[in-house]
Each structure stands twice: as C-alpha cells, then as structure tokens.
mmCIF file of C-alpha atoms and ligand atoms in Angstrom:
data_model
loop_
_atom_site.group_PDB
_atom_site.id
_atom_site.type_symbol
_atom_site.label_atom_id
_atom_site.label_comp_id
_atom_site.label_asym_id
_atom_site.label_seq_id
_atom_site.Cartn_x
_atom_site.Cartn_y
_atom_site.Cartn_z
ATOM 1 C CA UNK A 1 228.263 48.262 14.048
ATOM 2 C CA UNK A 2 227.208 51.878 14.122
ATOM 3 C CA UNK A 3 228.903 53.293 17.176
ATOM 4 C CA UNK A 4 232.048 51.298 17.447
ATOM 5 C CA UNK A 5 235.454 52.841 16.941
ATOM 6 C CA UNK A 6 238.286 50.635 15.822
ATOM 7 C CA UNK A 7 241.767 51.570 16.715
ATOM 8 C CA UNK A 8 243.454 50.527 13.501
ATOM 9 C CA UNK A 9 247.085 50.795 14.476
ATOM 10 C CA UNK A 10 249.105 50.522 17.615
ATOM 11 C CA UNK A 11 252.762 49.945 18.297
ATOM 12 C CA UNK A 12 255.989 50.952 19.960
ATOM 13 C CA UNK A 13 259.468 52.095 19.027
ATOM 14 C CA UNK A 14 262.980 52.519 20.375
ATOM 15 C CA UNK A 15 264.099 55.848 21.777
ATOM 16 C CA UNK A 16 267.501 55.433 20.185
ATOM 17 C CA UNK A 17 268.558 55.311 16.580
ATOM 18 C CA UNK A 18 271.183 52.904 15.336
ATOM 19 C CA UNK A 19 273.365 52.597 12.294
ATOM 20 C CA UNK A 20 274.427 48.980 11.708
ATOM 21 C CA UNK A 21 274.153 46.113 14.109
ATOM 22 C CA UNK A 22 272.148 43.071 15.109
ATOM 23 C CA UNK A 23 268.494 43.526 16.071
ATOM 24 C CA UNK A 24 266.452 40.660 17.387
ATOM 25 C CA UNK A 25 263.078 40.017 18.951
ATOM 26 C CA UNK A 26 260.779 37.118 19.700
ATOM 27 C CA UNK A 27 257.247 37.444 18.375
ATOM 28 C CA UNK A 28 254.108 35.406 18.644
ATOM 29 C CA UNK A 29 251.642 36.574 16.041
ATOM 30 C CA UNK A 30 247.888 37.188 16.122
ATOM 31 C CA UNK A 31 246.251 33.757 15.988
ATOM 32 C CA UNK A 32 242.955 32.388 14.670
ATOM 33 C CA UNK A 33 241.251 34.463 12.005
ATOM 34 C CA UNK A 34 243.852 37.197 11.449
ATOM 35 C CA UNK A 35 243.009 38.022 7.820
ATOM 36 C CA UNK A 36 243.673 41.691 7.046
ATOM 37 C CA UNK A 37 245.820 42.154 10.129
ATOM 38 C CA UNK A 38 249.498 42.934 9.625
ATOM 39 C CA UNK A 39 252.112 42.799 12.350
ATOM 40 C CA UNK A 40 255.049 44.914 11.267
ATOM 41 C CA UNK A 41 258.508 44.744 12.798
ATOM 42 C CA UNK A 42 260.812 47.185 11.095
ATOM 43 C CA UNK A 43 263.505 49.790 11.207
ATOM 44 C CA UNK A 44 263.008 53.274 9.837
ATOM 45 C CA UNK A 45 265.053 56.457 9.776
ATOM 46 C CA UNK A 46 262.003 58.586 10.578
ATOM 47 C CA UNK A 47 259.046 58.596 12.897
ATOM 48 C CA UNK A 48 256.593 58.983 10.042
ATOM 49 C CA UNK A 49 256.441 57.761 6.479
ATOM 50 C CA UNK A 50 258.502 60.693 5.186
ATOM 51 C CA UNK A 51 259.422 60.975 1.502
ATOM 52 C CA UNK A 52 263.165 60.412 2.042
ATOM 53 C CA UNK A 53 263.099 57.683 4.644
ATOM 54 C CA UNK A 54 265.188 54.542 4.701
ATOM 55 C CA UNK A 55 263.472 51.446 5.979
ATOM 56 C CA UNK A 56 264.022 47.724 6.571
ATOM 57 C CA UNK A 57 260.768 45.767 7.017
ATOM 58 C CA UNK A 58 259.446 42.491 8.259
ATOM 59 C CA UNK A 59 255.681 42.336 7.759
ATOM 60 C CA UNK A 60 253.631 39.365 8.863
ATOM 61 C CA UNK A 61 250.466 39.080 6.816
ATOM 62 C CA UNK A 62 247.611 37.480 8.711
ATOM 63 C CA UNK A 63 245.201 34.992 7.193
ATOM 64 C CA UNK A 64 241.958 33.125 7.731
ATOM 65 C CA UNK A 65 242.031 30.435 10.407
ATOM 66 C CA UNK A 66 244.195 27.542 9.276
ATOM 67 C CA UNK A 67 245.568 29.385 6.244
ATOM 68 C CA UNK A 68 249.267 30.173 6.275
ATOM 69 C CA UNK A 69 250.780 33.470 7.312
ATOM 70 C CA UNK A 70 253.170 35.021 4.811
ATOM 71 C CA UNK A 71 256.239 37.040 5.723
ATOM 72 C CA UNK A 72 256.841 40.021 3.499
ATOM 73 C CA UNK A 73 260.188 41.801 3.645
ATOM 74 C CA UNK A 74 261.078 45.076 1.987
ATOM 75 C CA UNK A 75 263.881 47.643 1.828
ATOM 76 C CA UNK A 76 263.536 51.382 1.264
ATOM 77 C CA UNK A 77 266.113 53.956 0.412
ATOM 78 C CA UNK A 78 265.326 57.682 0.262
ATOM 79 C CA UNK A 79 261.613 56.931 0.210
ATOM 80 C CA UNK A 80 261.732 54.341 -2.572
ATOM 81 C CA UNK A 81 260.803 50.746 -1.768
ATOM 82 C CA UNK A 82 259.337 48.170 -4.174
ATOM 83 C CA UNK A 83 261.869 45.566 -3.038
ATOM 84 C CA UNK A 84 259.340 43.046 -1.759
ATOM 85 C CA UNK A 85 259.917 39.390 -1.137
ATOM 86 C CA UNK A 86 257.376 36.990 0.341
ATOM 87 C CA UNK A 87 258.107 33.779 2.167
ATOM 88 C CA UNK A 88 256.180 30.942 3.747
ATOM 89 C CA UNK A 89 257.312 29.851 7.192
ATOM 90 C CA UNK A 90 258.136 26.280 8.234
ATOM 91 C CA UNK A 91 256.063 26.568 11.424
ATOM 92 C CA UNK A 92 252.860 28.183 12.655
ATOM 93 C CA UNK A 93 254.019 31.609 13.932
ATOM 94 C CA UNK A 94 250.871 32.015 16.047
ATOM 95 C CA UNK A 95 251.518 28.979 18.226
ATOM 96 C CA UNK A 96 254.705 30.028 19.878
ATOM 97 C CA UNK A 97 257.404 32.679 20.002
ATOM 98 C CA UNK A 98 259.999 32.687 17.224
ATOM 99 C CA UNK A 99 263.022 34.906 16.760
ATOM 100 C CA UNK A 100 263.135 37.453 13.951
ATOM 101 C CA UNK A 101 266.404 39.276 13.436
ATOM 102 C CA UNK A 102 268.091 41.794 11.202
ATOM 103 C CA UNK A 103 271.826 41.932 10.554
ATOM 104 C CA UNK A 104 272.836 45.249 9.044
ATOM 105 C CA UNK A 105 276.296 46.429 8.081
ATOM 106 C CA UNK A 106 277.740 48.294 5.134
ATOM 107 C CA UNK A 107 278.059 45.109 3.075
ATOM 108 C CA UNK A 108 274.783 43.288 3.530
ATOM 109 C CA UNK A 109 271.408 43.266 5.160
ATOM 110 C CA UNK A 110 270.185 39.849 6.227
ATOM 111 C CA UNK A 111 266.720 38.883 7.453
ATOM 112 C CA UNK A 112 266.722 35.904 9.811
ATOM 113 C CA UNK A 113 263.955 33.705 11.173
ATOM 114 C CA UNK A 114 265.142 31.560 14.089
ATOM 115 C CA UNK A 115 268.710 32.236 12.933
ATOM 116 C CA UNK A 116 267.963 30.954 9.419
ATOM 117 C CA UNK A 117 268.804 33.616 6.808
ATOM 118 C CA UNK A 118 265.707 33.954 4.635
ATOM 119 C CA UNK A 119 266.835 36.975 2.650
ATOM 120 C CA UNK A 120 270.146 38.602 1.787
ATOM 121 C CA UNK A 121 270.291 42.120 0.399
ATOM 122 C CA UNK A 122 273.736 43.146 -0.791
ATOM 123 C CA UNK A 123 275.485 46.468 -1.129
ATOM 124 C CA UNK A 124 277.398 46.732 -4.378
ATOM 125 C CA UNK A 125 279.441 49.484 -2.759
ATOM 126 C CA UNK A 126 279.220 51.813 -5.713
ATOM 127 C CA UNK A 127 278.002 55.394 -5.528
ATOM 128 C CA UNK A 128 274.224 55.763 -5.919
ATOM 129 C CA UNK A 129 273.518 52.135 -5.218
ATOM 130 C CA UNK A 130 270.289 51.034 -3.597
ATOM 131 C CA UNK A 131 271.426 50.207 -0.092
ATOM 132 C CA UNK A 132 270.361 52.001 3.067
ATOM 133 C CA UNK A 133 273.610 52.767 4.833
ATOM 134 C CA UNK A 134 273.657 56.443 5.615
ATOM 135 C CA UNK A 135 270.728 57.092 7.901
ATOM 136 C CA UNK A 136 270.455 55.810 11.448
ATOM 137 C CA UNK A 137 267.178 54.061 12.164
ATOM 138 C CA UNK A 138 264.757 53.502 15.005
ATOM 139 C CA UNK A 139 263.248 50.079 15.504
ATOM 140 C CA UNK A 140 259.450 49.854 15.505
ATOM 141 C CA UNK A 141 256.700 47.348 15.797
ATOM 142 C CA UNK A 142 253.028 47.778 15.136
ATOM 143 C CA UNK A 143 249.826 45.874 14.528
ATOM 144 C CA UNK A 144 247.541 47.406 11.954
ATOM 145 C CA UNK A 145 244.635 46.924 9.622
ATOM 146 C CA UNK A 146 245.744 46.383 6.033
ATOM 147 C CA UNK A 147 242.733 44.568 4.686
ATOM 148 C CA UNK A 148 242.755 46.599 1.495
ATOM 149 C CA UNK A 149 245.849 44.660 0.322
ATOM 150 C CA UNK A 150 247.316 42.157 2.750
ATOM 151 C CA UNK A 151 245.397 38.905 2.523
ATOM 152 C CA UNK A 152 244.841 37.377 -0.899
ATOM 153 C CA UNK A 153 245.472 40.805 -2.350
ATOM 154 C CA UNK A 154 242.706 42.428 -0.274
ATOM 155 C CA UNK A 155 239.949 39.891 -0.949
ATOM 156 C CA UNK A 156 239.878 38.727 2.661
ATOM 157 C CA UNK A 157 238.663 41.439 5.036
ATOM 158 C CA UNK A 158 239.328 41.897 8.737
ATOM 159 C CA UNK A 159 236.675 40.351 10.953
ATOM 160 C CA UNK A 160 236.306 43.104 13.541
ATOM 161 C CA UNK A 161 234.070 40.952 15.733
ATOM 162 C CA UNK A 162 237.271 39.195 16.745
ATOM 163 C CA UNK A 163 239.064 42.352 17.935
ATOM 164 C CA UNK A 164 241.313 43.018 19.733
ATOM 165 C CA UNK A 165 244.065 41.437 17.650
ATOM 166 C CA UNK A 166 247.106 40.758 19.772
ATOM 167 C CA UNK A 167 250.698 40.001 18.861
ATOM 168 C CA UNK A 168 253.121 39.330 21.704
ATOM 169 C CA UNK A 169 256.767 40.231 22.046
ATOM 170 C CA UNK A 170 259.703 39.308 24.225
ATOM 171 C CA UNK A 171 263.477 39.218 24.468
ATOM 172 C CA UNK A 172 264.251 42.326 22.443
ATOM 173 C CA UNK A 173 267.977 42.521 21.954
ATOM 174 C CA UNK A 174 270.123 45.079 20.222
ATOM 175 C CA UNK A 175 273.833 44.795 19.631
ATOM 176 C CA UNK A 176 274.377 47.809 17.461
ATOM 177 C CA UNK A 177 275.923 51.166 16.941
ATOM 178 C CA UNK A 178 273.881 53.767 18.732
ATOM 179 C CA UNK A 179 273.644 57.132 17.071
ATOM 180 C CA UNK A 180 273.987 60.477 18.735
ATOM 181 C CA UNK A 181 273.705 63.461 16.422
ATOM 182 C CA UNK A 182 275.733 64.174 14.448
ATOM 183 C CA UNK A 183 277.930 61.075 14.903
ATOM 184 C CA UNK A 184 277.620 57.445 15.830
ATOM 185 C CA UNK A 185 278.492 56.881 19.447
ATOM 186 C CA UNK A 186 280.285 53.624 18.779
ATOM 187 C CA UNK A 187 282.922 54.870 16.369
ATOM 188 C CA UNK A 188 286.252 53.422 17.249
ATOM 189 C CA UNK A 189 289.214 52.476 15.149
ATOM 190 C CA UNK A 190 290.559 49.870 17.523
ATOM 191 C CA UNK A 191 287.518 47.901 18.675
ATOM 192 C CA UNK A 192 285.130 46.557 16.102
ATOM 193 C CA UNK A 193 281.869 44.827 16.668
ATOM 194 C CA UNK A 194 281.205 41.294 15.381
ATOM 195 C CA UNK A 195 278.318 42.448 13.191
ATOM 196 C CA UNK A 196 280.696 44.823 11.427
ATOM 197 C CA UNK A 197 283.596 42.409 10.976
ATOM 198 C CA UNK A 198 284.588 40.462 7.896
ATOM 199 C CA UNK A 199 282.756 37.327 9.052
ATOM 200 C CA UNK A 200 279.464 39.248 8.951
ATOM 201 C CA UNK A 201 279.947 40.652 5.488
ATOM 202 C CA UNK A 202 278.682 37.437 3.881
ATOM 203 C CA UNK A 203 276.891 34.264 4.926
ATOM 204 C CA UNK A 204 278.852 31.502 6.640
ATOM 205 C CA UNK A 205 278.958 28.017 5.121
ATOM 206 C CA UNK A 206 276.141 26.752 7.352
ATOM 207 C CA UNK A 207 274.067 29.839 6.689
ATOM 208 C CA UNK A 208 274.464 29.272 2.940
ATOM 209 C CA UNK A 209 273.023 25.777 3.289
ATOM 210 C CA UNK A 210 270.034 27.096 5.235
ATOM 211 C CA UNK A 211 269.549 29.942 2.808
ATOM 212 C CA UNK A 212 269.614 27.561 -0.169
ATOM 213 C CA UNK A 213 266.925 25.444 1.500
ATOM 214 C CA UNK A 214 264.735 28.531 2.035
ATOM 215 C CA UNK A 215 265.256 29.615 -1.580
ATOM 216 C CA UNK A 216 264.200 26.199 -2.848
ATOM 217 C CA UNK A 217 261.181 25.704 -0.617
ATOM 218 C CA UNK A 218 259.705 28.839 0.867
ATOM 219 C CA UNK A 219 259.933 31.765 -1.540
ATOM 220 C CA UNK A 220 256.485 32.810 -2.765
ATOM 221 C CA UNK A 221 257.471 36.077 -4.415
ATOM 222 C CA UNK A 222 260.728 37.796 -5.334
ATOM 223 C CA UNK A 223 260.684 41.193 -7.030
ATOM 224 C CA UNK A 224 263.948 40.227 -8.747
ATOM 225 C CA UNK A 225 262.025 37.569 -10.694
ATOM 226 C CA UNK A 226 259.133 39.860 -11.611
ATOM 227 C CA UNK A 227 260.032 41.059 -15.094
ATOM 228 C CA UNK A 228 256.439 42.062 -15.749
ATOM 229 C CA UNK A 229 256.673 44.633 -12.999
ATOM 230 C CA UNK A 230 260.293 45.531 -13.761
ATOM 231 C CA UNK A 231 261.070 45.262 -17.496
ATOM 232 C CA UNK A 232 264.555 46.354 -16.404
ATOM 233 C CA UNK A 233 265.347 44.703 -13.106
ATOM 234 C CA UNK A 234 266.776 46.906 -10.355
ATOM 235 C CA UNK A 235 270.563 46.796 -10.392
ATOM 236 C CA UNK A 236 270.997 45.065 -7.047
ATOM 237 C CA UNK A 237 269.182 42.013 -8.462
ATOM 238 C CA UNK A 238 272.421 41.050 -10.201
ATOM 239 C CA UNK A 239 274.399 40.935 -6.932
ATOM 240 C CA UNK A 240 275.132 37.477 -5.643
ATOM 241 C CA UNK A 241 273.950 36.632 -2.124
ATOM 242 C CA UNK A 242 276.589 33.882 -2.041
ATOM 243 C CA UNK A 243 279.627 36.133 -1.987
HETATM 244 C C1 NAG B 301 246.342 33.108 2.815
HETATM 245 O O1 NAG B 301 245.837 31.844 2.467
HETATM 246 C C2 NAG B 301 245.574 31.701 1.083
HETATM 247 C C3 NAG B 301 244.905 30.342 0.899
HETATM 248 O O2 NAG B 301 245.710 29.316 1.404
HETATM 249 C C4 NAG B 301 246.885 31.820 0.311
HETATM 250 O O3 NAG B 301 246.603 31.749 -1.076
HETATM 251 C C5 NAG B 301 247.526 33.164 0.635
HETATM 252 O O4 NAG B 301 248.800 33.247 0.009
HETATM 253 C C6 NAG B 301 247.707 33.302 2.134
HETATM 254 N N1 NAG B 301 248.351 34.553 2.548
HETATM 255 C C7 NAG B 301 248.075 35.776 2.133
HETATM 256 C C8 NAG B 301 248.841 36.863 2.765
HETATM 257 O O5 NAG B 301 247.253 36.063 1.299
#
C-alpha cells in the first residue's frame, strides 16, 4: 500500500535499573497470523543496542495461524550474544496470560514459564567468564517486526493487513536490588533477599524434575549442541545446570 506507514516497533521500559533479583510479568501474545512479529521481554544494561551491553532476553516468535509460537532466549555479555536456545511451549500463549520470569543472581540465571524453569545459565565464577553480573539492567518489552529472520528463518513475512499487532501485559512484579549510581541501593550485610540466598543458587528438587521434562520434550535448539556453528563450544556449555 503506497501511502501507509507502519510503526515497526513499540514498547516500554522500567525507569529503574536492577542488579539481581526476580522479575516477572504476565503476557498474552499476538494471536492469529503473527508470523514475522516478535514480542520481546528482556533486560538490558543500556537503552540502546550499545556495543558493550549486557542483556537477558525472552523473545516470542510469532507464526502463521495455528502454527506454534517458539520462545527464543539469549544472554549477552559486553555486547556478545550468540547464546540462543529455542523452546516450544506446552500451551497456546495467545489464548491466555502466562507468567514469564527471570531469576538472576551471581550464581545462575533462570528463565521460567509459569514457574517451570525452561533454561538455566550458570556462572562458573571464574574471572572472564561469560556471565552478566556486573551491570545493572533495565527491564523492557517491545513488539516489533522481525520478518527477515523470525518465522521459519524469514520465509514467512508479516501480513500488514492484520495490523495492529497487540500483545497484552499484566501483573509486573519486581523483587530485586535497585541500583542507584554508583552503588546498589539494597546492599546490606545483615538482610539478604531470597533470590540471592543459597536456595536460589541452584534448582530445587521439584524444579529439577520440571526442567528435565522441558529438556526432554520442548527444546528445539540449543547453541551448546551446535558444533557446526561452534567447533569449540563456549566454555559455559560444560557447566552443569543440575548443581
Ligand atoms: C512456525 O511453524 C512452522 C511450521 O509448523 C515451524 O516449522 C516453525 O518452527 C514455527 N516457528 C517459527 C518461529 O518458525
């Protein structure tokens, strides 16, 4: 259509930055023919896509009507990402609200869907490891056009006749350490927050069962199994999510 202008990205973000905590939101994703449309829900240390940013991403990749959404997760440190995983969901995320959460402390980063841990990213706690733990992050969400790559590798294009594409949000909750330059506001030697305590440094017994079920049934892609792309696998791939 000659004279139409498509707004290709919109979103919102927190005013505050946080370093470590629990971040949770309910989302209901763009329904119907959502091919090419990505709903992103992520944390990032910068407002733009700067070259040294840290980032923790949930990206929901739309699809043609009736075809399944995929959830892509990724982690960036100092501007380097390439830590993608892709999962199927066990429900239709366009029919109702579901809870998507991030647990982040200095030992692990866990991505949850309805309290089920779908991905565990560990810190090996050595110098120069690949784990974002220094930079406080804002939380963002946005809906954008990614039809050059998102759906079947870019084969399925966005059908703009169906615009606007709407994702809905509710129940945002943050239980985290708020940052105030140059220090975190929550620093305290006597009171510690649950998301920073020993019990949150690894999965619980029940969480391990759920995680094992996800690993067996819902993983579509894991960069740690992609030896064509990584002849030498990134070091964190040898860390056990079970410990
Ligand atoms: C979209 O549906 C197709 C066909 O079922 C599937 O192959 C693909 O993995 C789905 N998701 C994406 C993001 O391409």
